[in-house]
CSV table of C-alpha atoms in Angstrom, one decimal:
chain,number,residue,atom,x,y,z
P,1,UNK,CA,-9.7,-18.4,-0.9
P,2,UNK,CA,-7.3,-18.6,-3.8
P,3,UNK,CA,-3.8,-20.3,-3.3
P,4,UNK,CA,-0.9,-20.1,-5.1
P,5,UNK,CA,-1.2,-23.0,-6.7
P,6,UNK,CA,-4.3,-22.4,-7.7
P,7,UNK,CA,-3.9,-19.2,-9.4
P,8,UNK,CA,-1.1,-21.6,-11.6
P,9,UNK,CA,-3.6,-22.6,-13.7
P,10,UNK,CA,-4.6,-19.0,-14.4
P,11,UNK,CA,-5.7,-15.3,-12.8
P,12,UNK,CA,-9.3,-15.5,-12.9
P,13,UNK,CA,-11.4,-12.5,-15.0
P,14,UNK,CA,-12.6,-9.6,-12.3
P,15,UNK,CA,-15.2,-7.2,-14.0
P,16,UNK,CA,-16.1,-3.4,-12.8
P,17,UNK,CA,-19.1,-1.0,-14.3
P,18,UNK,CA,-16.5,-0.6,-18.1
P,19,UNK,CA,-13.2,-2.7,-17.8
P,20,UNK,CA,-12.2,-6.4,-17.7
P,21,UNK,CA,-9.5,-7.1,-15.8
P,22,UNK,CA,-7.5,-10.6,-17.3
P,23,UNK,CA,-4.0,-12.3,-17.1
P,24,UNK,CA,-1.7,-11.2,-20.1
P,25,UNK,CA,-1.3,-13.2,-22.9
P,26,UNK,CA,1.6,-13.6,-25.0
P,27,UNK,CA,-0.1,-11.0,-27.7
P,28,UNK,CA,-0.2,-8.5,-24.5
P,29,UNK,CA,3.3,-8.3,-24.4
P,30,UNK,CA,3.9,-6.2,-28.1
P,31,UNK,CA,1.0,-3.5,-26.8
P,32,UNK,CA,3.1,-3.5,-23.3
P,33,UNK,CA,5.9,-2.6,-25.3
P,34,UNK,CA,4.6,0.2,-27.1
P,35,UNK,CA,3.3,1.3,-23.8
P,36,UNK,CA,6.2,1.0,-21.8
P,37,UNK,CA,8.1,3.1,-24.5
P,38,UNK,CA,5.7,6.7,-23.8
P,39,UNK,CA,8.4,8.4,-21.8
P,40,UNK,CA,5.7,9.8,-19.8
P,41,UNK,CA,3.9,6.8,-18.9
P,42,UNK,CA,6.8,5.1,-17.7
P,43,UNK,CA,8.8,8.5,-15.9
P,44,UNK,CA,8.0,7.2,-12.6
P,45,UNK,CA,8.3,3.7,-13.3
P,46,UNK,CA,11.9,1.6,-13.4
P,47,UNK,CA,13.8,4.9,-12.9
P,48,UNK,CA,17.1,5.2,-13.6
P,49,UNK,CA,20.0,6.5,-15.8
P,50,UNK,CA,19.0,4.6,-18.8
P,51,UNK,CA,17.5,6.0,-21.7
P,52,UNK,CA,13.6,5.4,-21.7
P,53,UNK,CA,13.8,2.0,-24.7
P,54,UNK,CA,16.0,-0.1,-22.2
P,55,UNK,CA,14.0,0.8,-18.6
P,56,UNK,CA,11.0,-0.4,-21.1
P,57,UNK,CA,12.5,-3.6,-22.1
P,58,UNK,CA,14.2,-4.0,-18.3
P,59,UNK,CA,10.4,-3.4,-17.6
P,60,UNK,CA,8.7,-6.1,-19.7
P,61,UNK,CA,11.1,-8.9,-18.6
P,62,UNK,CA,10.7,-8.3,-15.3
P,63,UNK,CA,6.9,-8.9,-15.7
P,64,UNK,CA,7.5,-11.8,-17.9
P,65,UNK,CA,9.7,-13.4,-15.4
P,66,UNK,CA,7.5,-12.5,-11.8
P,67,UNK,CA,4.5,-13.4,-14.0
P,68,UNK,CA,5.5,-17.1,-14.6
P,69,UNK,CA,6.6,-17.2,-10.7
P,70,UNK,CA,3.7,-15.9,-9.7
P,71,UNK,CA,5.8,-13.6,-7.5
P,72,UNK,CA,3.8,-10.5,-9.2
P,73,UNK,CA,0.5,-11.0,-10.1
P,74,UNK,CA,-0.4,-9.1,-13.4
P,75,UNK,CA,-3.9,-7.8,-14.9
P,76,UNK,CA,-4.3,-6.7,-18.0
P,77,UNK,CA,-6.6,-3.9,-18.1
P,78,UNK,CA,-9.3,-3.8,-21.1
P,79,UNK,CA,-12.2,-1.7,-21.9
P,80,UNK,CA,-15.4,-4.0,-21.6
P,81,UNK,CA,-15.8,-5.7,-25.2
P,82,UNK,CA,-12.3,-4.9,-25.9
P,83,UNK,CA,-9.7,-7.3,-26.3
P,84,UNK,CA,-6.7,-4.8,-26.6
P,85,UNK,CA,-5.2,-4.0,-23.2
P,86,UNK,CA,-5.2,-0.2,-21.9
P,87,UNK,CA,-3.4,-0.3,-19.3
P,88,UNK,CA,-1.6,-3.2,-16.2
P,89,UNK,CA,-2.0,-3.2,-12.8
P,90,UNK,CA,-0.7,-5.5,-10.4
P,91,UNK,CA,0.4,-6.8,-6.9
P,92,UNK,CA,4.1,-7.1,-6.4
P,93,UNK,CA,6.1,-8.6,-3.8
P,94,UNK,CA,3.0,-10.9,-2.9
P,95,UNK,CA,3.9,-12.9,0.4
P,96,UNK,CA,1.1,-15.7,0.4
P,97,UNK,CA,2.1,-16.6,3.8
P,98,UNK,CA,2.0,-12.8,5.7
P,99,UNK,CA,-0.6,-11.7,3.6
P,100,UNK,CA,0.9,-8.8,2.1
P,101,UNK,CA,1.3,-7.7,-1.4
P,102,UNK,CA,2.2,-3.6,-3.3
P,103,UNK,CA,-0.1,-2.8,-5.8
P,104,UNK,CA,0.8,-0.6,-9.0
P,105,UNK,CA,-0.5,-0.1,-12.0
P,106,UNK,CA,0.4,1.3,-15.4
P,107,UNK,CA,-1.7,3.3,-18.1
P,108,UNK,CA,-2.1,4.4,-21.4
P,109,UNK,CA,-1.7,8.2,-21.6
P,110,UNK,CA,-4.9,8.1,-23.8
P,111,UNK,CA,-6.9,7.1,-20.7
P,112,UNK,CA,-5.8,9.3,-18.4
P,113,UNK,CA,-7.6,11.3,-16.8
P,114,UNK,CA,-10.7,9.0,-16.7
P,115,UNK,CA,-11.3,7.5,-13.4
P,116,UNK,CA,-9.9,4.1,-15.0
P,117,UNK,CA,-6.9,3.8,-12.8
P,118,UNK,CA,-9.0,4.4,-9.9
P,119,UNK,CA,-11.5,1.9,-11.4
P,120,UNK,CA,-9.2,-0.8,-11.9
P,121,UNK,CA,-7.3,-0.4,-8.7
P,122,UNK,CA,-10.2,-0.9,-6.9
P,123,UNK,CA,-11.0,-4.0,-8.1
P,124,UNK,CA,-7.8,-5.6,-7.3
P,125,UNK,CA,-7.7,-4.0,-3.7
P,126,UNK,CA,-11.3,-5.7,-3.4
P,127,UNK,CA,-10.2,-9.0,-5.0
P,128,UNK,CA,-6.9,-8.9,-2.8
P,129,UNK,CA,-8.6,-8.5,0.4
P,130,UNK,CA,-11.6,-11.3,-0.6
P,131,UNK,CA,-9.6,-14.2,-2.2
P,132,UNK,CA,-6.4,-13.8,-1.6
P,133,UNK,CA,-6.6,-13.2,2.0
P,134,UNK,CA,-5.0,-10.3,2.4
P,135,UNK,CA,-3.6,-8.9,5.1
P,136,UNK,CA,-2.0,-5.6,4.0
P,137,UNK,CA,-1.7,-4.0,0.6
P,138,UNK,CA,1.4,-1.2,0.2
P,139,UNK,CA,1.7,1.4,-2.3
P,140,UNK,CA,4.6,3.7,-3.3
P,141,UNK,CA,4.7,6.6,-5.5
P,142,UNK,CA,6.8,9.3,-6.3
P,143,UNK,CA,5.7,12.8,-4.2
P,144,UNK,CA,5.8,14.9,-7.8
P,145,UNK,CA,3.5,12.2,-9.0
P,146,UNK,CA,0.2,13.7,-8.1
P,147,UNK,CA,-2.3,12.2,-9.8
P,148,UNK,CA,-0.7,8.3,-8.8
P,149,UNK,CA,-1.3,9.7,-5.2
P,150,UNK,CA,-4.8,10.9,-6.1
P,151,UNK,CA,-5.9,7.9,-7.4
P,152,UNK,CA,-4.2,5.8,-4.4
P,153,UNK,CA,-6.3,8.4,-2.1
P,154,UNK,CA,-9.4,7.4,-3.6
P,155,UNK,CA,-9.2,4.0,-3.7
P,156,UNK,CA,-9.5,4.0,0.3
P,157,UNK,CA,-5.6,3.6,0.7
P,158,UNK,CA,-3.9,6.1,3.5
P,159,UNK,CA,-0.3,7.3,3.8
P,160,UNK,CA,1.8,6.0,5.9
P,161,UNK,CA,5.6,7.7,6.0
P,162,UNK,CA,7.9,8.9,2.8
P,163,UNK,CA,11.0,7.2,2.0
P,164,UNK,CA,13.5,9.1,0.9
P,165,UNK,CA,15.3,7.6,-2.8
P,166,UNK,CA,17.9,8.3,-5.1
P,167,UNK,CA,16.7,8.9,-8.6
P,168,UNK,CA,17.6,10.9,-12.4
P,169,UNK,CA,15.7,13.2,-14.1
P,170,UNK,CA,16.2,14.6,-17.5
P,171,UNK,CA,16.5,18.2,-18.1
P,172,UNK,CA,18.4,20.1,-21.9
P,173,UNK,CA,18.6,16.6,-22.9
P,174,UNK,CA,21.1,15.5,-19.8
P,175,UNK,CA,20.9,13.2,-17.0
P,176,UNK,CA,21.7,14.7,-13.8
P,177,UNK,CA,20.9,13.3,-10.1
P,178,UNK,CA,17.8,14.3,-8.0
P,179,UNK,CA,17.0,13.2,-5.1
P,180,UNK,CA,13.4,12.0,-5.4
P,181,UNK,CA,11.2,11.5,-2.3
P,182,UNK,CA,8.9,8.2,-2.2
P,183,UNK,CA,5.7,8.5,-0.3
P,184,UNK,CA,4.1,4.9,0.9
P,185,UNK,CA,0.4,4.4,0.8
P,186,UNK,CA,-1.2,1.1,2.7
P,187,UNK,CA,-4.5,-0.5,3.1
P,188,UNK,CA,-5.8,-3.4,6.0
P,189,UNK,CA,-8.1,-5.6,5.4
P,190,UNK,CA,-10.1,-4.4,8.3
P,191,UNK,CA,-10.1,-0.7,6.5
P,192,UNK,CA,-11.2,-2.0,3.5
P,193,UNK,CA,-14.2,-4.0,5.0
P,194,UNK,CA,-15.3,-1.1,6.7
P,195,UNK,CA,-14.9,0.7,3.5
P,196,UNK,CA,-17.2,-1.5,1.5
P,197,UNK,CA,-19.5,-1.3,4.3
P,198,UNK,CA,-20.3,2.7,4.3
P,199,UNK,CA,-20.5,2.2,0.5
P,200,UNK,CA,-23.0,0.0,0.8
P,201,UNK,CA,-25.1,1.8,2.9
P,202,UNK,CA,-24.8,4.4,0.3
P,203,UNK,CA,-26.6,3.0,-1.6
């Protein structure tokens, strides 16, 4: 199993049938930033009053600063053969000790709709629950965000209960208050073995 410190001296690489999954690099973080500043990748994400350029930079530093703590752990996700990053995904909040971590995960809108979040996802849940000893794995996602749910639904991950949370929307170019319900998503370890079980039997 992977440790903390271990992971210090770097995330390792985690493959699937057409992405690489690899720790950022310092040229990651300009791409990030063009990402981050698509006001519909980044409508659920960091929400707030704020106009879309400062949740993205609010956004970046937070990953900059969790990343060298290792209190987040970050992937960058490439096409296989690519080097430019398409997307993130990540654990947040991980607790080496209880075994727990929230997984997310951020993509370029010219890859939606691909089965790539799905893809990626997966591989982390797998990798969580196989070298990092997880326990737990959370996920939370806005109930008008459909397709984050259907992507959490297909990577073997149930729901759980809905939070309810303060949030803004735009509408005619104002920001008014909404109140935004959150719905929470989780995966045990013993779920996900017997997930990759069946699969394999499948095939």
């Amino acid at each position: 199993m992977l440790t903390r410190k271990m992971l210090g001296q770097g995330l390792p690489m985690l493959w699937t049938d057409r992405l690489l999954l690899r720790s950022l690099r310092q040229s990651d973080f300009n791409t990030l930033s063009e990402l981050f500043s698509d006001p519909q990748v980044i409508q659920y994400v960091n929400r707030g009053g704020q106009p879309t350029p400062i949740r993205a930079r609010r956004l970046l530093n937070q990953i900059r600063s969790s990343s060298s703590k290792l209190d987040s752990l970050h992937y960058g996700i490439c096409w296989k053969g690519r080097e430019q990053i398409i997307g993130i995904t990540s654990f947040q909040h991980w607790n080496e000790h209880s075994g727990t971590a929230q997984i997310g995960y951020i993509l370029n809108r010219s890859c939606w709709g691909m089965g790539v979040a799905t893809e990626a996802v997966q591989r982390l849940l797998h990798f969580g629950f196989t070298e990092l000893n997880l326990q737990k794995v959370e996920a939370r996602c806005y109930e008008a965000n459909v397709s984050s749910e259907r992507v959490l639904r297909k990577s073997g991950m149930s729901y759980e209960r809905t939070l309810p949370s303060f949030g803004w929307s735009q509408e005619d170019g104002q920001t008014q208050d909404t109140l935004l319900d959150v719905k929470v998503y989780a995966l045990y370890r013993e779920e996900h073995v017997r997930l990759q079980k069946d699969k394999s039997l499948q095939t």
